[in-house]
CSV table of C-alpha atoms in Angstrom, one decimal:
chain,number,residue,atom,x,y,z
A,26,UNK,CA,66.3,122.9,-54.4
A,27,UNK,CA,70.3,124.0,-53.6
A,28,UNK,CA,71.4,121.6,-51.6
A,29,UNK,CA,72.8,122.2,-47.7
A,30,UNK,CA,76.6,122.6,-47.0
A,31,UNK,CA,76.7,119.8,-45.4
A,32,UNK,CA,75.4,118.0,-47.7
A,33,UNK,CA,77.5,118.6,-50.7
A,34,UNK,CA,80.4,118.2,-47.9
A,35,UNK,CA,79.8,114.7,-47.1
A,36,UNK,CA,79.1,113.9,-50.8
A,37,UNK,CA,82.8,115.6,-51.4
A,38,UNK,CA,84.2,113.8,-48.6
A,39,UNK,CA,82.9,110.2,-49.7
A,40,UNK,CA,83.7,110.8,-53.5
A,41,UNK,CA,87.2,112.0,-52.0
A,42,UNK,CA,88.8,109.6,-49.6
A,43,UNK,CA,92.2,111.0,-50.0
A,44,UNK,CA,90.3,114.8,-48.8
A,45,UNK,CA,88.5,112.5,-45.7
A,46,UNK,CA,92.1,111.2,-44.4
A,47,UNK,CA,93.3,114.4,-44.8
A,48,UNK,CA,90.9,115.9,-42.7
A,49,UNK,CA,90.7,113.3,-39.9
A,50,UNK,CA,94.9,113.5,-40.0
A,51,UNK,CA,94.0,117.2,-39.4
A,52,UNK,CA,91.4,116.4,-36.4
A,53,UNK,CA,93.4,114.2,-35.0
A,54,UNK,CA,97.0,116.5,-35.2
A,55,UNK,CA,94.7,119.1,-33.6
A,56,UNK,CA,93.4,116.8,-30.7
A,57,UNK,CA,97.3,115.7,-30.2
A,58,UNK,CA,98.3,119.6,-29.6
A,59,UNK,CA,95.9,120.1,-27.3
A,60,UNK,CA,96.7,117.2,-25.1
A,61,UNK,CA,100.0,118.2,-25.6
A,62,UNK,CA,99.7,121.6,-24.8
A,63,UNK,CA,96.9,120.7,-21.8
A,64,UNK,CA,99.5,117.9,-20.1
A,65,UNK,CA,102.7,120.4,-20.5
A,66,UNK,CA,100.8,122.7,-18.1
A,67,UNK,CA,100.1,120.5,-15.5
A,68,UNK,CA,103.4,119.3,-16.1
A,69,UNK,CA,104.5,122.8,-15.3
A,70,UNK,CA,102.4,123.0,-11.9
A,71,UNK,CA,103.9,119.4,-10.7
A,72,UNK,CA,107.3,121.0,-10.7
A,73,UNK,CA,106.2,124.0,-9.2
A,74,UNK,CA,104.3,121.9,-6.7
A,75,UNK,CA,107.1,120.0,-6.0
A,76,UNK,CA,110.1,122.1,-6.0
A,77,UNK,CA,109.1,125.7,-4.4
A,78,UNK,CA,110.3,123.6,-1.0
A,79,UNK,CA,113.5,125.0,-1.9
A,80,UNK,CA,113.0,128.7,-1.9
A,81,UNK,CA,110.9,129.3,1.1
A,82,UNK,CA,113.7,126.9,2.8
A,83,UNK,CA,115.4,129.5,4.3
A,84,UNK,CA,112.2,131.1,5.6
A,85,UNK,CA,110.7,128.0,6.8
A,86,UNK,CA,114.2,127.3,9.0
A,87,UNK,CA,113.5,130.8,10.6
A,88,UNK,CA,110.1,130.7,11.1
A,89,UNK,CA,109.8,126.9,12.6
A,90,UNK,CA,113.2,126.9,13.5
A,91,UNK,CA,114.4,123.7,12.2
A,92,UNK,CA,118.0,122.2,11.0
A,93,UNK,CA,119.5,121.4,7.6
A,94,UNK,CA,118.7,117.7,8.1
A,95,UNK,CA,114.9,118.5,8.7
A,96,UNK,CA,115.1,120.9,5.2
A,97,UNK,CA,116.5,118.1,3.7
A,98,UNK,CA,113.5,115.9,4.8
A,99,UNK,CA,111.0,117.9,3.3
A,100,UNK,CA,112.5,118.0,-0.1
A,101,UNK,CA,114.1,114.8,0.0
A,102,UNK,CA,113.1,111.6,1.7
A,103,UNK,CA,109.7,112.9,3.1
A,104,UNK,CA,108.8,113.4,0.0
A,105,UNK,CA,110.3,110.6,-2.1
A,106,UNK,CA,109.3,107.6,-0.2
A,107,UNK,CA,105.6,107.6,-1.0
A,108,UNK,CA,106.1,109.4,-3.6
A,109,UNK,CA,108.2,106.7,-5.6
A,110,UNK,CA,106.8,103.6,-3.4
A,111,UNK,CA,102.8,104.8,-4.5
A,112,UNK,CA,103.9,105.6,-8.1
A,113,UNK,CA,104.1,101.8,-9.3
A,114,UNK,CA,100.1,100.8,-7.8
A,115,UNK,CA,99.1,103.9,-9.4
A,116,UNK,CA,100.7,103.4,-12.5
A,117,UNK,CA,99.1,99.8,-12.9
A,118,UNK,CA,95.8,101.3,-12.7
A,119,UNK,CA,96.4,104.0,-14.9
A,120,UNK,CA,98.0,100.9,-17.4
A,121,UNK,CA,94.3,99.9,-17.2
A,122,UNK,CA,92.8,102.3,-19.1
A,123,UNK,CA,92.1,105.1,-16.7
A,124,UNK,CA,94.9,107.3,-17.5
A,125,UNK,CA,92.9,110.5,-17.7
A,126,UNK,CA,91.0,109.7,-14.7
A,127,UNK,CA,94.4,109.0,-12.9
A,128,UNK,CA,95.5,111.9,-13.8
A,129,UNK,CA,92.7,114.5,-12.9
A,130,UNK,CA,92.5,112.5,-9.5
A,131,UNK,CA,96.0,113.0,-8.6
A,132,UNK,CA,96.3,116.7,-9.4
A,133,UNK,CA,93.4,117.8,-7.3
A,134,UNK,CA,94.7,115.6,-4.4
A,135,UNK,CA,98.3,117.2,-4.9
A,136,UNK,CA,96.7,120.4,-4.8
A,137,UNK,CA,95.1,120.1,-1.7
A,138,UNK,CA,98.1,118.9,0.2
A,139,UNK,CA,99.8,121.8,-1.6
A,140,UNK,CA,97.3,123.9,0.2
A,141,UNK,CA,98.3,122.5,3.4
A,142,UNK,CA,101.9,123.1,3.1
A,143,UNK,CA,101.3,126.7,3.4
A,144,UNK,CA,98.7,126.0,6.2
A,145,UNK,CA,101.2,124.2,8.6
A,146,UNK,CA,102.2,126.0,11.5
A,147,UNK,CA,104.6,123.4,12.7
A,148,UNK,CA,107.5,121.4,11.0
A,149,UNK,CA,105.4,117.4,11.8
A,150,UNK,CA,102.0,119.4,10.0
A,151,UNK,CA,104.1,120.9,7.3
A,152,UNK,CA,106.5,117.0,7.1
A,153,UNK,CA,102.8,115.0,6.7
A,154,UNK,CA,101.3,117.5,4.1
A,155,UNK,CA,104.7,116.9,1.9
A,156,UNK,CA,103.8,113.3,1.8
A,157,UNK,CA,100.4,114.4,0.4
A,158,UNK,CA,102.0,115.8,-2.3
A,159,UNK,CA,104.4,113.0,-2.7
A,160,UNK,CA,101.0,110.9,-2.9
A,161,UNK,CA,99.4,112.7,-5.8
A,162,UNK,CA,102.1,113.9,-7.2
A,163,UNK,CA,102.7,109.7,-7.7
A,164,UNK,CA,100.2,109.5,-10.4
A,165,UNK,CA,101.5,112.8,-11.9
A,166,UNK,CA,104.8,111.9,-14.6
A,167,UNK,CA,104.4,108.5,-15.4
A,168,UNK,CA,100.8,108.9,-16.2
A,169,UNK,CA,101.6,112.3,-18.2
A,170,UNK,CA,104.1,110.3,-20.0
A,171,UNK,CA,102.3,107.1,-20.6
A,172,UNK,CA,99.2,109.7,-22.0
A,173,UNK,CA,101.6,111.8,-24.6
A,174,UNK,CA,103.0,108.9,-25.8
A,175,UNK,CA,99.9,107.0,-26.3
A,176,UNK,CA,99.0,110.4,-28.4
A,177,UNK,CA,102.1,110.7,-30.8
A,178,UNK,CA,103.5,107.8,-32.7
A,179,UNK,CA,107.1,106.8,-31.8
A,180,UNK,CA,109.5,108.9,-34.1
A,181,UNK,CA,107.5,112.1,-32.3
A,182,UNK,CA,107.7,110.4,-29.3
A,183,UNK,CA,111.1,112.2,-27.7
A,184,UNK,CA,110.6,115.6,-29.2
A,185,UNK,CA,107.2,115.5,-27.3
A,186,UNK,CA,107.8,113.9,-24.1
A,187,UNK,CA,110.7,116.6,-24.1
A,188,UNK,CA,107.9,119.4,-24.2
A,189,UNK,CA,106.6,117.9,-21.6
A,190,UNK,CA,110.2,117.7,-19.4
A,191,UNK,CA,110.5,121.5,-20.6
A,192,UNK,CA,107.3,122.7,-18.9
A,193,UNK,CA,108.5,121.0,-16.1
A,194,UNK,CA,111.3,123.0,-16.0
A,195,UNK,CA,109.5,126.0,-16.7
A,196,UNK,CA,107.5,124.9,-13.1
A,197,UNK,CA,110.8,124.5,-11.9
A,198,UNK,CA,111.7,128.2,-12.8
A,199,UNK,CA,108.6,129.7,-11.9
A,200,UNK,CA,109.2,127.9,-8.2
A,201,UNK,CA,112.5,130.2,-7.8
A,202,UNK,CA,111.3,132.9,-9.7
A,203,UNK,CA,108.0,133.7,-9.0
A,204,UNK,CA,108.6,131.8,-5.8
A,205,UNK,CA,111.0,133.8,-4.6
A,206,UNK,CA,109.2,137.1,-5.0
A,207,UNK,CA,106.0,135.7,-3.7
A,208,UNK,CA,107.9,134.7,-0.4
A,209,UNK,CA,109.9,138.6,-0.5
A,210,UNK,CA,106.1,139.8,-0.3
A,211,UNK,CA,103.4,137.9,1.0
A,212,UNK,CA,105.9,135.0,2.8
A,213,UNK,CA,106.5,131.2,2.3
A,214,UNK,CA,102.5,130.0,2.6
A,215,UNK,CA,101.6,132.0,0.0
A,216,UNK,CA,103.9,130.4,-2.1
A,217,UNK,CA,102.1,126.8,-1.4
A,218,UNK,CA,98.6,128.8,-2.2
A,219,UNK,CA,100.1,130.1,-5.2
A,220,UNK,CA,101.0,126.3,-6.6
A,221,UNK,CA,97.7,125.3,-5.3
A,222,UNK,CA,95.0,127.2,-7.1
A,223,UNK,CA,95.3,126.4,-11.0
A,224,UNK,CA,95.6,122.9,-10.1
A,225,UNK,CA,91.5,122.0,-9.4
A,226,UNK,CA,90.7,123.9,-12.6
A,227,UNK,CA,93.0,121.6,-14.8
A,228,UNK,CA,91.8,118.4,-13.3
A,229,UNK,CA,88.5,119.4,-14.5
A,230,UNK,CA,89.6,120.9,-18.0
A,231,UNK,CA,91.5,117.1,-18.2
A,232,UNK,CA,88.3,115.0,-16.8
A,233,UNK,CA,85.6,117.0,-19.0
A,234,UNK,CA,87.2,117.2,-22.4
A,235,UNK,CA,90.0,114.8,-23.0
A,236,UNK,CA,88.7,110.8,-24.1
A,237,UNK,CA,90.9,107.6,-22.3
A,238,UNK,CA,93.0,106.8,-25.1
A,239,UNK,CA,93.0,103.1,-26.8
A,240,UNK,CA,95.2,101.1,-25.0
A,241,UNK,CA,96.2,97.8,-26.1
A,242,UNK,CA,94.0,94.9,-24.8
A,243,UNK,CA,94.2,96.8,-21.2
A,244,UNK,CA,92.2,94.2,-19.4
A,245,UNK,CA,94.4,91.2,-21.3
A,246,UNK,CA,97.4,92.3,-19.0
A,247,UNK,CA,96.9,90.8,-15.5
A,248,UNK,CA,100.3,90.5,-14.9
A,249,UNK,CA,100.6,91.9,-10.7
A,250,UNK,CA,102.9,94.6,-10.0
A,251,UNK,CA,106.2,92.4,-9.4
A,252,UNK,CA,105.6,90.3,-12.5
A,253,UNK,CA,105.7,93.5,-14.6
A,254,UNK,CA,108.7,94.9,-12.6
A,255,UNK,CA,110.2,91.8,-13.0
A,256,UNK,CA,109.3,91.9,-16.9
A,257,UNK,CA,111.3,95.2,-17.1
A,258,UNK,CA,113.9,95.0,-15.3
A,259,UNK,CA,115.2,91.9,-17.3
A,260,UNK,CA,115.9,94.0,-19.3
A,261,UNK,CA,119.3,94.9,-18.7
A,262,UNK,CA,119.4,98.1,-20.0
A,263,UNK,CA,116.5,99.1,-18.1
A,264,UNK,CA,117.8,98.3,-15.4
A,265,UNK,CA,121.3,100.0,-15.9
A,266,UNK,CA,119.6,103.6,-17.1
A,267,UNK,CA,117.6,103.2,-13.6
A,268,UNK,CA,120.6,102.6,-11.7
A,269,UNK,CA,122.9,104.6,-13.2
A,270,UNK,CA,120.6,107.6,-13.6
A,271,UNK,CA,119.3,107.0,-10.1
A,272,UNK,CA,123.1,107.8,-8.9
A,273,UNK,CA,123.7,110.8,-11.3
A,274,UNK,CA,120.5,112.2,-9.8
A,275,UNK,CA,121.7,112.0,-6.3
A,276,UNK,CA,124.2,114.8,-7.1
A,277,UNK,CA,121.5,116.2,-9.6
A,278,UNK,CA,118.2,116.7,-6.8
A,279,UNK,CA,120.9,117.9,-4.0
A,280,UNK,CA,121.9,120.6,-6.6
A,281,UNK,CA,118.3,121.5,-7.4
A,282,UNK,CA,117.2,121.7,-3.5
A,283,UNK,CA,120.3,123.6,-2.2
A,284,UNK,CA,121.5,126.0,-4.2
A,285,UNK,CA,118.6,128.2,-3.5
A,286,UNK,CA,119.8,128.5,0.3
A,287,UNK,CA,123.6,128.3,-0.7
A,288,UNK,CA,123.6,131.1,-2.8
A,289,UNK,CA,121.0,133.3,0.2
A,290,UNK,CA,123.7,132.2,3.0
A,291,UNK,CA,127.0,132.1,1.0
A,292,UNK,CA,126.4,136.0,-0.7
A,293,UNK,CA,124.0,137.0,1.7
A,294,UNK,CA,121.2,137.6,-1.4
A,295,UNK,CA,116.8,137.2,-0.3
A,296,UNK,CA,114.9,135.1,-2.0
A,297,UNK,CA,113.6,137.2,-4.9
A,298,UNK,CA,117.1,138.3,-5.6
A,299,UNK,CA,117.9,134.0,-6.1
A,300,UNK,CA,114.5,134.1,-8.2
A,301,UNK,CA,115.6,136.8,-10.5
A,302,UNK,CA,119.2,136.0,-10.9
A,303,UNK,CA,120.0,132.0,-9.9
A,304,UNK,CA,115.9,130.8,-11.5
A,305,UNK,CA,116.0,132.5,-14.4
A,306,UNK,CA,119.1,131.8,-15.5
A,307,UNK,CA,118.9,127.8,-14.5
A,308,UNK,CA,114.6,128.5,-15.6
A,309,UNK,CA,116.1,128.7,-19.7
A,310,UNK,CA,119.0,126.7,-19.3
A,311,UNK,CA,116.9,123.7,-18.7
A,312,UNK,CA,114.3,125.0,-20.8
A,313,UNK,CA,116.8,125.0,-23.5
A,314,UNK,CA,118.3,121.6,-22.5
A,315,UNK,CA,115.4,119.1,-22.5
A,316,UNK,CA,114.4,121.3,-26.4
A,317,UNK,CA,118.2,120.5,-27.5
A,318,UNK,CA,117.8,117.0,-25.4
A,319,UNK,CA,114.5,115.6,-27.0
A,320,UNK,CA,115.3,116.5,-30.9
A,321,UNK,CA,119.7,115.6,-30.1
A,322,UNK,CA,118.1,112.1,-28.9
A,323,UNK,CA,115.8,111.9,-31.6
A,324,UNK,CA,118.3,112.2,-34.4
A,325,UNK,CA,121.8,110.4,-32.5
A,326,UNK,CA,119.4,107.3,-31.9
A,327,UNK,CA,118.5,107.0,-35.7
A,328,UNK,CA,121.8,107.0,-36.4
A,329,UNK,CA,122.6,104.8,-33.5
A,330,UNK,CA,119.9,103.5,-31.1
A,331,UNK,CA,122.4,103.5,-28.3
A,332,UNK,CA,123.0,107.0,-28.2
A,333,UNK,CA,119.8,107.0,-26.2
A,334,UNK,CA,121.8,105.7,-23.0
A,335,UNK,CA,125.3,107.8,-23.8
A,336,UNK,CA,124.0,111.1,-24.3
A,337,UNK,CA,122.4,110.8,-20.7
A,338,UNK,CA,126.1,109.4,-19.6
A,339,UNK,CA,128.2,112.2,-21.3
A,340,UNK,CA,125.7,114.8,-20.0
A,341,UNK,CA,126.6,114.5,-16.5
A,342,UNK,CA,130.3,114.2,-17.4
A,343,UNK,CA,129.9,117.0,-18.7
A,344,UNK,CA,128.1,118.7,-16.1
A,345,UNK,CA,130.8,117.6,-13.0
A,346,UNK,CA,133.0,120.3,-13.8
A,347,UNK,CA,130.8,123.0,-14.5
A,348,UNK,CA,129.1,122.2,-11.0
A,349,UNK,CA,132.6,121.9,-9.1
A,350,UNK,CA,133.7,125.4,-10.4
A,351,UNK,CA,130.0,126.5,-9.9
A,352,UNK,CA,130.7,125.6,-6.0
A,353,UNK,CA,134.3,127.4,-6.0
A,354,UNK,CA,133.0,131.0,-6.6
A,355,UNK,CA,133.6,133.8,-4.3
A,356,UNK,CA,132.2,136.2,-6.7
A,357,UNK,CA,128.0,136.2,-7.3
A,358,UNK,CA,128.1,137.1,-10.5
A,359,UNK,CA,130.2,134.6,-11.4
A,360,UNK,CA,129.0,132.0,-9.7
A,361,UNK,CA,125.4,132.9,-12.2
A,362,UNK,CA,127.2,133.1,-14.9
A,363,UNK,CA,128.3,128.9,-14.4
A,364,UNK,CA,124.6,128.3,-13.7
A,365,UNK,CA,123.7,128.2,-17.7
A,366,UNK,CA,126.4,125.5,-18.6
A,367,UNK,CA,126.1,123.6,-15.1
A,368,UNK,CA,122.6,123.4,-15.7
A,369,UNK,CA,122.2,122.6,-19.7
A,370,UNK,CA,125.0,119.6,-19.3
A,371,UNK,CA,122.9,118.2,-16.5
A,372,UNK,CA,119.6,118.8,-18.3
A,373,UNK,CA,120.5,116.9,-21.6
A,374,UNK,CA,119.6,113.5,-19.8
A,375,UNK,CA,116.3,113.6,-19.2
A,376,UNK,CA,114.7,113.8,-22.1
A,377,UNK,CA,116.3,110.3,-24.0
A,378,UNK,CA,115.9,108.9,-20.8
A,379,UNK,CA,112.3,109.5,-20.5
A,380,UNK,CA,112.2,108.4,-23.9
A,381,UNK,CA,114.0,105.5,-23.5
A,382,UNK,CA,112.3,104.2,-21.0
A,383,UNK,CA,108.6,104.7,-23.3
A,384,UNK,CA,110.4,102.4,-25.7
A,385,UNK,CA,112.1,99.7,-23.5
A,386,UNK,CA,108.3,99.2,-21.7
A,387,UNK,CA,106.6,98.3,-24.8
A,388,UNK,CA,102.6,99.6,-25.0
A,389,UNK,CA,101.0,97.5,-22.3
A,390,UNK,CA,104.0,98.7,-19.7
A,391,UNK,CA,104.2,102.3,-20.3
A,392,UNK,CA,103.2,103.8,-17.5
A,393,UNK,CA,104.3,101.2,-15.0
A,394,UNK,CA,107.7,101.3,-16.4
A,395,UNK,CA,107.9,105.4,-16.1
A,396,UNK,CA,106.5,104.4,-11.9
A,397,UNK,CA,109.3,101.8,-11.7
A,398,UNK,CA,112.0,104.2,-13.7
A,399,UNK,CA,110.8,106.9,-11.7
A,400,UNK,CA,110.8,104.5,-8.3
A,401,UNK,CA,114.5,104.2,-8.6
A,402,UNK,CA,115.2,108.1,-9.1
A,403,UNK,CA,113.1,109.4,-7.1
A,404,UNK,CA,113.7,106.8,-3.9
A,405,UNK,CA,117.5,106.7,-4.4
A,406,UNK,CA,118.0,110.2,-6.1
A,407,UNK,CA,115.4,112.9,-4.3
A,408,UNK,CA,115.2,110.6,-1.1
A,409,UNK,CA,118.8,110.5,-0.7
A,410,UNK,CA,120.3,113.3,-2.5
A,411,UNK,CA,118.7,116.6,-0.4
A,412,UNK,CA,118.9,114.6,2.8
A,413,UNK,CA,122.5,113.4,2.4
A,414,UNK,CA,123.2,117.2,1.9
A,415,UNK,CA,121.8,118.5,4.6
A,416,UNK,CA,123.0,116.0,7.3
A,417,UNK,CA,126.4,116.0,6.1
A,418,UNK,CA,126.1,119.8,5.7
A,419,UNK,CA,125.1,119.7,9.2
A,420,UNK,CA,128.6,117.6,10.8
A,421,UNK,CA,130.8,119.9,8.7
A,422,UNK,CA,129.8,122.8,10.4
A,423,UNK,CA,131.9,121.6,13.2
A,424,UNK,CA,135.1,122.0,10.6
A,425,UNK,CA,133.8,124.1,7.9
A,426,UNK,CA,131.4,126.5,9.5
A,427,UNK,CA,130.1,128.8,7.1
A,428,UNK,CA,131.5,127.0,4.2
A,429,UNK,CA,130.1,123.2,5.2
A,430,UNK,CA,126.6,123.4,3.0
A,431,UNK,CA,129.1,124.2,-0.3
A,432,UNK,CA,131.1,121.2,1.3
A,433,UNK,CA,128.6,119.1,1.4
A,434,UNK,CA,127.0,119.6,-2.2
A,435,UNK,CA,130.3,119.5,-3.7
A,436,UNK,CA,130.8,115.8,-2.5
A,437,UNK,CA,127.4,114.6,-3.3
A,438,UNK,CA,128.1,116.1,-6.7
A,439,UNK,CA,130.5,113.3,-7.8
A,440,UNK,CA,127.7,110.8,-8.0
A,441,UNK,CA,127.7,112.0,-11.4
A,442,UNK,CA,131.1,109.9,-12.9
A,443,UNK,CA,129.6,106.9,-10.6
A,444,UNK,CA,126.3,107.0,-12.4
A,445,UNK,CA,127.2,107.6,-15.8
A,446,UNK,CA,129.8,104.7,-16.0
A,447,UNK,CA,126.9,102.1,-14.9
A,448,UNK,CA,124.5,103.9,-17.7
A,449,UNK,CA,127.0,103.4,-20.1
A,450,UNK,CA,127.3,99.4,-19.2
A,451,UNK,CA,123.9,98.8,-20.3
A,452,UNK,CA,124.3,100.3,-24.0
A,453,UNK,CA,125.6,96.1,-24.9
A,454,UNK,CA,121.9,94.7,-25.1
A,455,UNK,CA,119.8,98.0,-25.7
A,456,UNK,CA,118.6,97.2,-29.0
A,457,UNK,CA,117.7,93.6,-28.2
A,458,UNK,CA,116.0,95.0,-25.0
A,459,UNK,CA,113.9,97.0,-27.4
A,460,UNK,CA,113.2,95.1,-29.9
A,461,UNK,CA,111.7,92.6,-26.9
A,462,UNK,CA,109.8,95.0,-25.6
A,463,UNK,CA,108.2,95.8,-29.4
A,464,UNK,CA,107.4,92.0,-29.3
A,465,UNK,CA,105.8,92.1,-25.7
C-alpha cells in the first residue's frame, strides 16, 4: 500500500521538529500579515471617516450657512469630546479579551453615523451624527493598536504600528483627494456615503476570520478605569508624552482641518483642485513620515531608549518653520511646494509615540493606555485645536478680513515649541517607566 501525503507529512514533521517550528513560524508570520494588512485598511477608512469634514467644509458653510466657529465644531470639539471621553470604557473592555469584537462593533456603528453625516439637512442633524462617529470611531485606534501589537513581538512592534499610522494617512489623503473630487461631482453627502460603504464589509471580514488574541490573565486585571489611569500616568513619562504631544497637536489638528478651506479662500482653488494638489502632496509626505518615523524610532531607541520621546520633540521643532513660511505664501505653487517638508517634520512623531505608549502600558494596559494617550490628544488637541481656529479666525475678521483664518492658524501653530519642551522633560525617568511597566 503507498502511503497518503498526509501521512508521510506528519511522520516528516514529527521525525523533524526543527521542519514543524519552521512551518508553524511560517503559519503564524502569515496570520500576522494578514491582520496587519486587514487592520491597516480599516485604519485607512477611520481617517477617511474622520477627516473628509475638512474638504466638504467649505460646501457645507454654503449650503447650511454656518460660521467658522460652527466648522470648527464639527471637526473639533463635537467630535473630540465623546470621542476621547468613550475611548477609555471602551478600551477596558476591549483590555478584556474582546478586542476583535470591539473592533468590528465600532466600525459598523462609525459607519452608520458616517451615513448620516451626509444625510443631515441641517447643521444640529449633521453636529449629533459627528458625535456618532466620534463614538465608534472611540473603539477604533487604541483597539487597532492594542490588536497589532498583541500580534508582533516588541522589536517589530514600531515598524508595524507605523503601517498602521501610514494607512491612516493614506485615509487622510484619500479624504482630500478623493474627497475633494467626490464633492466637485456628486457634492459633500456623497463624500460621507463614500466613507461609509466599505466599512460593514470589514467589520464582518474582522468578526468572521480573525481569532481574539491571548491576552494575559485578562480576567486577573479588575483594576476600574481610574486605578489603571492612575497606574499609567505615574509614570512620569507617560504623562509628559501626553501632555506635551497633546499641545503640539493643537497646532498639528488645526493645520489638518483648515488648510483645506485656507488654501480654497486664500487662492480661490475648488475642492478637487486642493485634492489633487494640497492631498497628494501632504497624502505621501505623511505616508513617507510615519515609514521613516516607525523604522528611525526603532533603531535611535536601540541605541538610546529615550530617543523614543525626542524624535517626537525635534519633529515639531522642526516642523514650526516650515508651517510659518507655509502660512506666508502669496504664491500657490509655492505654498504646495512647503506642504512636503511642513508635513514630514510634523509626521515623524506619531509613530515612536504610538510606540511608546505600547511599551510604557505593559501587556494588561495596552489598549487602555492608547484610550487614555489618545484621551489627552484628542480632548485637548482635536477638541481645541480646529475650534480655537475658527473662533479666533472668526474675531480677526474685524482687523484682518480676508487674511484672519491664515492669522489664526499661524498662532495656534506655535503650540508646537510649548509642547515639545514638556515632551522632552519626561525623557529623565523613561527607561525606569518602562522597565515598570515590563514588571506590571
Amino acid at each position: 500500500m503507498v502511503p497518503s501525503v498526509a501521512h508521510t507529512s506528519a511522520n516528516a514533521a514529527s521525525s523533524n521538529p526543527e521542519a514543524s517550528l519552521a512551518s508553524l513560524k511560517r503559519r503564524g508570520r502569515i496570520k500576522a500579515i494578514y491582520i496587519l494588512a486587514l487592520v491597516s485598511s480599516i485604519s485607512l477608512l477611520c481617517y477617511y471617516d474622520r477627516f473628509v469634514v475638512a474638504i466638504v467644509a467649505q460646501s457645507i458653510k454654503a449650503d447650511l450657512h454656518v460660521s467658522d466657529g460652527e466648522i470648527g465644531l464639527l471637526s473639533g470639539l463635537g467630535f473630540a469630546v465623546v470621542y476621547s471621553v468613550m475611548a477609555v470604557p471602551i478600551a477596558r473592555f476591549s483590555d478584556s479579551g474582546r478586542r476583535v469584537k470591539t473592533l468590528s462593533i465600532s466600525l459598523a456603528f462609525w459607519s452608520l453615523m458616517t451615513a448620516l453625516c451626509g444625510a443631515a439637512t441641517s447643521f444640529p442633524m449633521l453636529l449629533l451624527a459627528r458625535l456618532g462617529v466620534g463614538l465608534g470611531e472611540a473603539g477604533g485606534n487604541p483597539t487597532m493598536h492594542a490588536l497589532v501589537s498583541e500580534t508582533f513581538e516588541k522589536r517589530w512592534r514600531g515598524t508595524a504600528i507605523s503601517i498602521v499610522v501610514v494607512a491612516g494617512g493614506l485615509g487622510f489623503m484619500a479624504a482630500s483627494s478623493v474627497g475633494g473630487w467626490i464633492v466637485d461631482h456628486w457634492g459633500w453627502r456623497a463624500a460621507f456615503f463614500a466613507g461609509a460603504v466599505p466599512g460593514p464589509l470589514l467589520a464582518l471580514l474582522l468578526w468572521g476570520t480573525v481569532r481574539e488574541p491571548k491576552v494575559a490573565n485578562p480576567v486577573a486585571d479588575e483594576r476600574g478605569i481610574l486605578t489603571s489611569s492612575k497606574i499609567l500616568l505615574k509614570r512620569r513619562a507617560f504623562k509628559m508624552l501626553c501632555v506635551g504631544l497633546s499641545i503640539c497637536t493643537i497646532g498639528s489638528f488645526a493645520m489638518m482641518s483648515w488648510t483645506p478651506a485656507y488654501l480654497m479662500r486664500h487662492f480661490n482653488i475648488t475642492a478637487s483642485q486642493v485634492g489633487s494638489g494640497y492631498g497628494l502632496t501632504m497624502g505621501v509626505s505623511t505616508v513617507a513620515a510615519m515609514l521613516v518615523g516607525g523604522i528611525l524610532a526603532d533603531t535611535l531607541a536601540k541605541r538610546d531608549p529615550r530617543w523614543s520621546l525626542w524624535l517626537p520633540a525635534a519633529s515639531y521643532v522642526v516642523a514650526l518653520p516650515f508651517t510659518v513660511a507655509f502660512l506666508l505664501q502669496s504664491n500657490l505653487a509655492n505654498a504646495l511646494l512647503l506642504v512636503a517638508p511642513m508635513t514630514f517634520a510634523a509626521g515623524l512623531a506619531t509613530p515612536p509615540a504610538y510606540a511608546l505608549v505600547q511599551s510604557l502600558s505593559g501587556s494588561k494596559l495596552r489598549a487602555t493606555g492608547a484610550a487614555l494617550f489618545l484621551l489627552f490628544t484628542n480632548l485637548i488637541g482635536m477638541g481645541v485645536g480646529p475650534s480655537l481656529t475658527g473662533i479666533v479666525s472668526d474675531m480677526f475678521t474685524h482687523f484682518l478680513g480676508a487674511d484672519a483664518l491664515r492669522g489664526a492658524m499661524a498662532l495656534v501653530a506655535s503650540a508646537y515649541l510649548i509642547g515639545a519642551c514638556v515632551m522632552i522633560s519626561g525623557a529623565r525617568t523613561l527607561i525606569a517607566d518602562i522597565e515598570s511597566a515590563d514588571k506590571n
